[in-house]
Short mmCIF file of C-alpha atoms in Angstrom, two decimals:
data_model
loop_
_atom_site.label_atom_id
_atom_site.label_comp_id
_atom_site.label_asym_id
_atom_site.label_seq_id
_atom_site.Cartn_x
_atom_site.Cartn_y
_atom_site.Cartn_z
CA MET A 1083 132.51 24.37 -44.26
CA ARG A 1084 134.58 22.63 -41.59
CA LEU A 1085 132.82 19.34 -42.35
CA GLN A 1086 133.61 19.76 -46.04
CA GLU A 1087 137.25 20.42 -45.28
CA LYS A 1088 137.37 17.36 -43.02
CA CYS A 1089 135.78 15.26 -45.76
CA LYS A 1090 138.38 16.45 -48.29
CA LYS A 1091 141.29 15.70 -45.94
CA GLU A 1092 140.01 12.21 -45.17
CA PHE A 1093 139.16 11.28 -48.74
CA ASP A 1094 142.66 10.07 -49.65
CA PHE A 1095 142.90 7.94 -46.49
CA PRO A 1096 140.12 5.30 -46.60
CA SER A 1097 141.22 3.66 -43.34
CA LEU A 1098 140.71 6.96 -41.49
CA ARG A 1099 137.67 8.21 -43.38
CA PHE A 1100 134.47 8.87 -41.43
CA ILE A 1101 132.63 11.45 -43.54
CA ASN A 1102 132.07 9.86 -46.94
CA GLU A 1103 129.72 12.35 -48.61
CA ILE A 1104 128.38 15.87 -48.04
CA HIS A 1105 125.82 17.49 -50.34
CA ALA A 1106 124.23 20.88 -49.80
CA VAL A 1107 122.04 20.93 -52.92
CA PRO A 1108 119.11 20.40 -53.25
CA SER A 1109 119.17 19.77 -49.49
CA LEU A 1110 121.74 18.84 -46.87
CA PHE A 1111 122.85 15.20 -47.03
CA ILE A 1112 125.71 13.74 -44.98
CA PHE A 1113 126.85 10.11 -45.08
CA ARG A 1114 129.09 8.86 -42.26
CA ALA A 1115 130.70 5.44 -41.87
CA THR A 1116 134.17 4.05 -41.17
CA LYS A 1117 136.05 1.34 -43.03
CA ARG A 1118 135.52 -1.03 -40.09
CA GLN A 1119 131.79 -0.45 -40.26
CA PHE A 1120 131.80 -1.18 -44.00
CA ASP A 1121 133.86 -4.32 -43.45
CA ASP A 1122 131.54 -5.56 -40.69
CA MET A 1123 128.39 -4.92 -42.71
CA VAL A 1124 129.86 -7.00 -45.53
CA ARG A 1125 131.08 -9.67 -43.10
CA PHE A 1126 127.78 -10.13 -41.29
CA CYS A 1127 125.15 -9.13 -43.87
CA THR A 1128 126.30 -10.95 -47.03
CA ASN A 1129 126.93 -14.47 -45.72
CA ALA A 1130 124.41 -16.90 -47.16
CA ASP A 1131 124.85 -19.40 -44.31
CA ASN A 1132 124.56 -17.02 -41.37
CA SER A 1133 123.49 -13.46 -42.09
CA SER A 1134 122.37 -10.47 -40.05
CA VAL A 1135 119.52 -8.21 -41.12
CA LEU A 1136 120.73 -4.78 -42.24
CA GLY A 1137 118.28 -2.44 -40.49
CA VAL A 1138 117.50 1.01 -41.90
CA ASP A 1139 115.36 3.32 -39.76
CA THR A 1140 114.82 7.09 -39.65
CA MET A 1141 114.71 8.82 -36.28
CA PHE A 1142 112.45 11.73 -35.39
CA ASN A 1143 112.63 14.77 -33.08
CA VAL A 1144 116.18 15.78 -33.94
CA GLY A 1145 115.63 19.45 -34.66
CA LYS A 1146 115.56 20.50 -38.31
CA PHE A 1147 117.25 17.32 -39.45
CA PHE A 1148 116.50 13.62 -39.69
CA VAL A 1149 119.03 10.95 -38.73
CA THR A 1150 118.78 7.56 -40.39
CA ALA A 1151 120.72 4.79 -38.69
CA VAL A 1152 121.88 1.61 -40.42
CA THR A 1153 122.41 -1.33 -38.05
CA TYR A 1154 123.56 -4.93 -38.05
CA ARG A 1155 124.23 -7.60 -35.45
CA HIS A 1156 127.76 -8.79 -34.60
CA LEU A 1157 127.29 -12.53 -35.05
CA LEU A 1158 130.57 -13.47 -33.36
CA LEU A 1159 129.59 -11.87 -30.05
CA ARG A 1160 126.91 -12.76 -27.52
CA SER A 1161 124.72 -10.12 -25.90
CA ARG A 1162 124.33 -9.94 -22.12
CA SER A 1163 120.85 -8.48 -22.49
CA ALA A 1164 118.02 -10.78 -23.49
CA ASN A 1165 115.97 -7.73 -24.53
CA ILE A 1166 117.98 -7.08 -27.70
CA GLY A 1167 118.51 -10.67 -28.88
CA ASP A 1168 121.39 -13.14 -28.90
CA HIS A 1169 123.88 -10.86 -30.67
CA PRO A 1170 124.71 -7.22 -29.88
CA VAL A 1171 123.51 -4.45 -32.17
CA MET A 1172 126.16 -2.42 -33.98
CA LEU A 1173 125.94 0.89 -35.82
CA GLY A 1174 126.78 0.44 -39.50
CA ALA A 1175 126.32 3.95 -40.90
CA ILE A 1176 124.60 7.28 -40.24
CA PHE A 1177 122.81 9.55 -42.70
CA ILE A 1178 121.86 13.12 -41.80
CA HIS A 1179 119.25 14.67 -44.10
CA GLN A 1180 116.46 17.23 -44.28
CA ASP A 1181 113.56 15.33 -45.83
CA LYS A 1182 112.15 11.82 -46.15
CA SER A 1183 111.62 11.83 -49.89
CA ARG A 1184 112.17 8.85 -52.12
CA ALA A 1185 115.01 10.75 -53.82
CA THR A 1186 116.83 11.12 -50.48
CA TYR A 1187 116.39 7.45 -49.59
CA TRP A 1188 117.57 6.52 -53.06
CA GLN A 1189 120.72 8.56 -52.39
CA MET A 1190 121.25 6.58 -49.17
CA ALA A 1191 120.99 3.22 -50.89
CA ALA A 1192 123.18 4.42 -53.77
CA SER A 1193 125.81 5.80 -51.37
CA LEU A 1194 126.00 2.51 -49.47
CA LYS A 1195 126.42 0.62 -52.72
CA LYS A 1196 129.01 3.10 -54.04
CA HIS A 1197 131.24 3.22 -50.97
CA CYS A 1198 130.78 -0.43 -50.02
CA PRO A 1199 130.40 -2.30 -53.33
CA GLU A 1200 130.66 -5.70 -51.62
CA LEU A 1201 127.21 -5.04 -50.17
CA VAL A 1202 125.85 -5.98 -53.60
CA ASP A 1203 125.54 -9.46 -52.02
CA LEU A 1204 123.32 -8.13 -49.19
CA LYS A 1205 120.95 -10.90 -48.08
CA VAL A 1206 118.29 -9.16 -45.97
CA TYR A 1207 117.38 -5.56 -45.14
CA GLY A 1208 114.71 -4.35 -42.73
CA THR A 1209 112.75 -1.08 -42.92
CA ASP A 1210 109.38 0.33 -41.97
CA SER A 1211 106.50 0.01 -44.43
CA ASP A 1212 107.09 3.37 -46.15
CA PRO A 1213 107.63 2.65 -49.88
CA ALA A 1214 109.71 5.83 -50.20
CA LEU A 1215 112.28 4.10 -47.99
CA TYR A 1216 112.13 0.44 -48.94
CA GLN A 1217 111.63 0.78 -52.70
CA PRO A 1218 115.08 2.33 -53.42
CA PHE A 1219 116.74 -0.49 -51.47
CA LYS A 1220 114.63 -3.00 -53.38
CA ASP A 1221 115.70 -1.44 -56.69
CA LEU A 1222 119.40 -1.16 -55.88
CA PHE A 1223 119.72 -4.45 -53.96
CA PRO A 1224 117.34 -6.64 -56.00
CA ALA A 1225 118.78 -9.95 -54.75
CA ALA A 1226 118.13 -9.08 -51.08
CA ASN A 1227 114.99 -9.96 -49.15
CA HIS A 1228 112.97 -7.13 -47.58
CA LEU A 1229 111.59 -7.55 -44.04
CA PRO A 1230 109.19 -4.84 -42.80
CA PHE A 1231 109.56 -4.02 -39.10
CA ASP A 1232 106.88 -5.85 -37.13
CA ILE A 1233 106.29 -2.90 -34.75
CA HIS A 1234 105.54 -0.50 -37.61
CA MET A 1235 103.18 -2.95 -39.28
CA ARG A 1236 101.29 -3.44 -36.00
CA ASP A 1237 101.11 0.29 -35.23
CA ASN A 1238 99.89 1.08 -38.73
CA ARG A 1239 97.14 -1.54 -38.44
CA GLU A 1240 96.00 -0.12 -35.10
CA GLU A 1241 95.87 3.43 -36.48
CA ALA A 1242 93.87 2.30 -39.51
CA LEU A 1243 91.41 0.27 -37.45
CA GLY A 1244 89.89 2.95 -35.24
CA GLU A 1245 87.76 0.29 -33.52
CA GLU A 1246 87.08 -0.75 -29.96
CA PRO A 1247 90.22 -2.18 -28.27
CA ASP A 1248 88.87 -5.75 -28.20
CA VAL A 1249 88.06 -5.69 -31.91
CA SER A 1250 91.38 -4.05 -32.80
CA MET A 1251 93.29 -6.67 -30.79
CA GLN A 1252 91.39 -9.48 -32.52
CA VAL A 1253 92.31 -8.13 -35.96
CA ILE A 1254 95.96 -7.67 -34.96
CA GLN A 1255 96.07 -11.27 -33.70
CA ASP A 1256 94.40 -12.47 -36.89
CA ILE A 1257 97.26 -10.92 -38.84
CA PHE A 1258 100.28 -11.53 -36.62
CA GLY A 1259 99.17 -14.47 -34.50
CA LYS A 1260 99.05 -14.66 -30.73
CA LYS A 1261 101.77 -15.65 -28.27
CA GLN A 1262 101.00 -16.98 -24.82
CA GLY A 1263 104.09 -18.19 -23.01
CA THR A 1264 105.89 -20.59 -25.34
CA ASP A 1265 102.72 -21.31 -27.34
CA LYS A 1266 101.76 -19.39 -30.46
CA THR A 1267 98.54 -19.33 -32.45
CA ALA A 1268 99.33 -18.83 -36.13
CA GLY A 1269 98.24 -15.69 -37.95
CA LEU A 1270 98.05 -14.58 -41.57
CA VAL A 1271 101.82 -13.97 -41.59
CA ASP A 1272 102.32 -17.71 -41.00
CA CYS A 1273 100.45 -18.76 -44.15
CA ALA A 1274 102.09 -19.49 -47.50
CA GLY A 1275 101.07 -20.09 -51.09
CA GLY A 1276 97.43 -20.93 -51.64
CA ASP A 1277 96.87 -21.07 -47.89
CA PHE A 1278 97.46 -17.31 -47.72
CA GLU A 1279 94.69 -16.50 -50.21
CA THR A 1280 92.28 -18.86 -48.46
CA ALA A 1281 93.06 -17.49 -44.99
CA ALA A 1282 92.94 -13.87 -46.20
CA GLY A 1283 89.56 -14.39 -47.82
CA ALA A 1284 88.12 -15.86 -44.62
CA LEU A 1285 89.51 -12.96 -42.57
CA TYR A 1286 88.08 -10.38 -44.95
CA GLU A 1287 84.62 -11.84 -44.42
CA LYS A 1288 85.16 -11.93 -40.64
CA TRP A 1289 86.44 -8.33 -40.44
CA THR A 1290 83.57 -7.04 -42.56
CA ALA A 1291 81.15 -8.66 -40.12
CA ILE A 1292 82.72 -7.58 -36.81
CA MET A 1293 83.87 -4.04 -37.69
CA GLU A 1294 81.66 -0.99 -38.17
CA GLU A 1295 83.69 0.08 -41.20
CA GLY A 1296 84.97 -3.38 -42.03
CA ALA A 1297 84.55 -3.07 -45.79
CA ASP A 1298 86.66 0.11 -45.85
CA PHE A 1299 89.39 -1.50 -43.76
CA VAL A 1300 89.45 -4.58 -45.99
CA SER A 1301 89.84 -2.36 -49.08
CA TYR A 1302 92.67 -0.44 -47.37
CA PHE A 1303 94.36 -3.67 -46.28
CA LYS A 1304 94.17 -5.21 -49.74
CA GLU A 1305 95.59 -2.12 -51.43
CA LYS A 1306 98.30 -1.09 -48.95
CA LYS A 1307 99.38 -4.07 -46.84
CA GLU A 1308 98.42 -7.44 -48.28
CA HIS A 1309 101.35 -7.56 -50.71
CA LEU A 1310 103.86 -6.61 -48.00
CA ILE A 1311 102.66 -9.33 -45.65
CA GLN A 1312 102.47 -11.97 -48.38
CA ASN A 1313 105.80 -11.16 -50.03
CA CYS A 1314 107.93 -9.80 -47.19
CA MET A 1315 106.59 -11.24 -43.90
CA SER A 1316 105.45 -14.73 -44.89
CA LEU A 1317 106.77 -17.85 -43.19
CA SER A 1318 108.73 -18.89 -46.29
CA THR A 1319 110.40 -15.46 -46.46
CA ARG A 1320 111.29 -15.53 -42.76
CA ILE A 1321 112.81 -19.00 -43.10
CA ALA A 1322 114.84 -17.83 -46.12
CA CYS A 1323 116.03 -14.89 -43.99
CA GLN A 1324 117.03 -17.27 -41.15
CA LEU A 1325 114.35 -15.92 -38.80
CA ASN A 1326 112.52 -19.26 -38.73
CA LEU A 1327 109.17 -18.71 -36.98
CA ASP A 1328 109.86 -15.20 -35.72
CA VAL A 1329 108.57 -12.00 -37.29
CA HIS A 1330 111.26 -9.35 -37.74
CA THR A 1331 111.17 -6.66 -35.05
CA GLN A 1332 112.63 -3.16 -34.81
CA ASN A 1333 114.53 -3.90 -31.59
CA ALA A 1334 117.97 -3.47 -33.17
CA ASN A 1335 117.29 -0.01 -34.59
CA GLU A 1336 115.36 1.12 -31.53
CA CYS A 1337 118.39 0.15 -29.42
CA ILE A 1338 120.76 2.22 -31.56
CA ASN A 1339 118.31 5.12 -31.86
CA SER A 1340 118.05 5.39 -28.08
CA VAL A 1341 121.85 5.56 -27.80
CA ILE A 1342 122.16 8.20 -30.54
#
């Protein structure tokens, strides 16, 4: 009740507003963001020449509720820590909710668009590979590119593999490439166009041969992950999103999640 009263009092003063929405039905949903956060998300996430990824990630282990943090990087500042990238990570918005349904994530995307209409020009958003989360953003921000978090894609592959460590590592490197110092061996994510189909076909044959349940994994990969890698993690997509050769990581959201 006190939160609702605070929301009502702030509603007529946009410059002071922090609680933008509270819903109790069908489940609790709270949307928090300040005008400065809205302004910065527009400033740094809608510029075609130099844009930050808008990261959206749901935290776990927060009692009966989930907290989803929206992040961006402040492109006018330099970070002192090399671990989080060149630019510091900033909190753009917070959602507090009770489930991870597609309807709830749709409400998040719709609320961002409603309260910050300039975000219609959003260039890039990053999420995990859960379609319940990324599909609403894809539907409501159709002009934006979607970048799946690299760490989630890797973890999901490892869970699905269930193979000996050496075999699992080989498959992961086949997909994401291998870095050794400043050198990198290209993976499936670095292929484009017809090269992707050719490389994928060769890997499917290789995985079927080296894995005990290779045929099952190939079927799973084709159905669940191939389209994400080809359409959202390819080299051409990363260049369009100003990531160049790098695959998008979850470092920004992990940084904010640890602070929250």
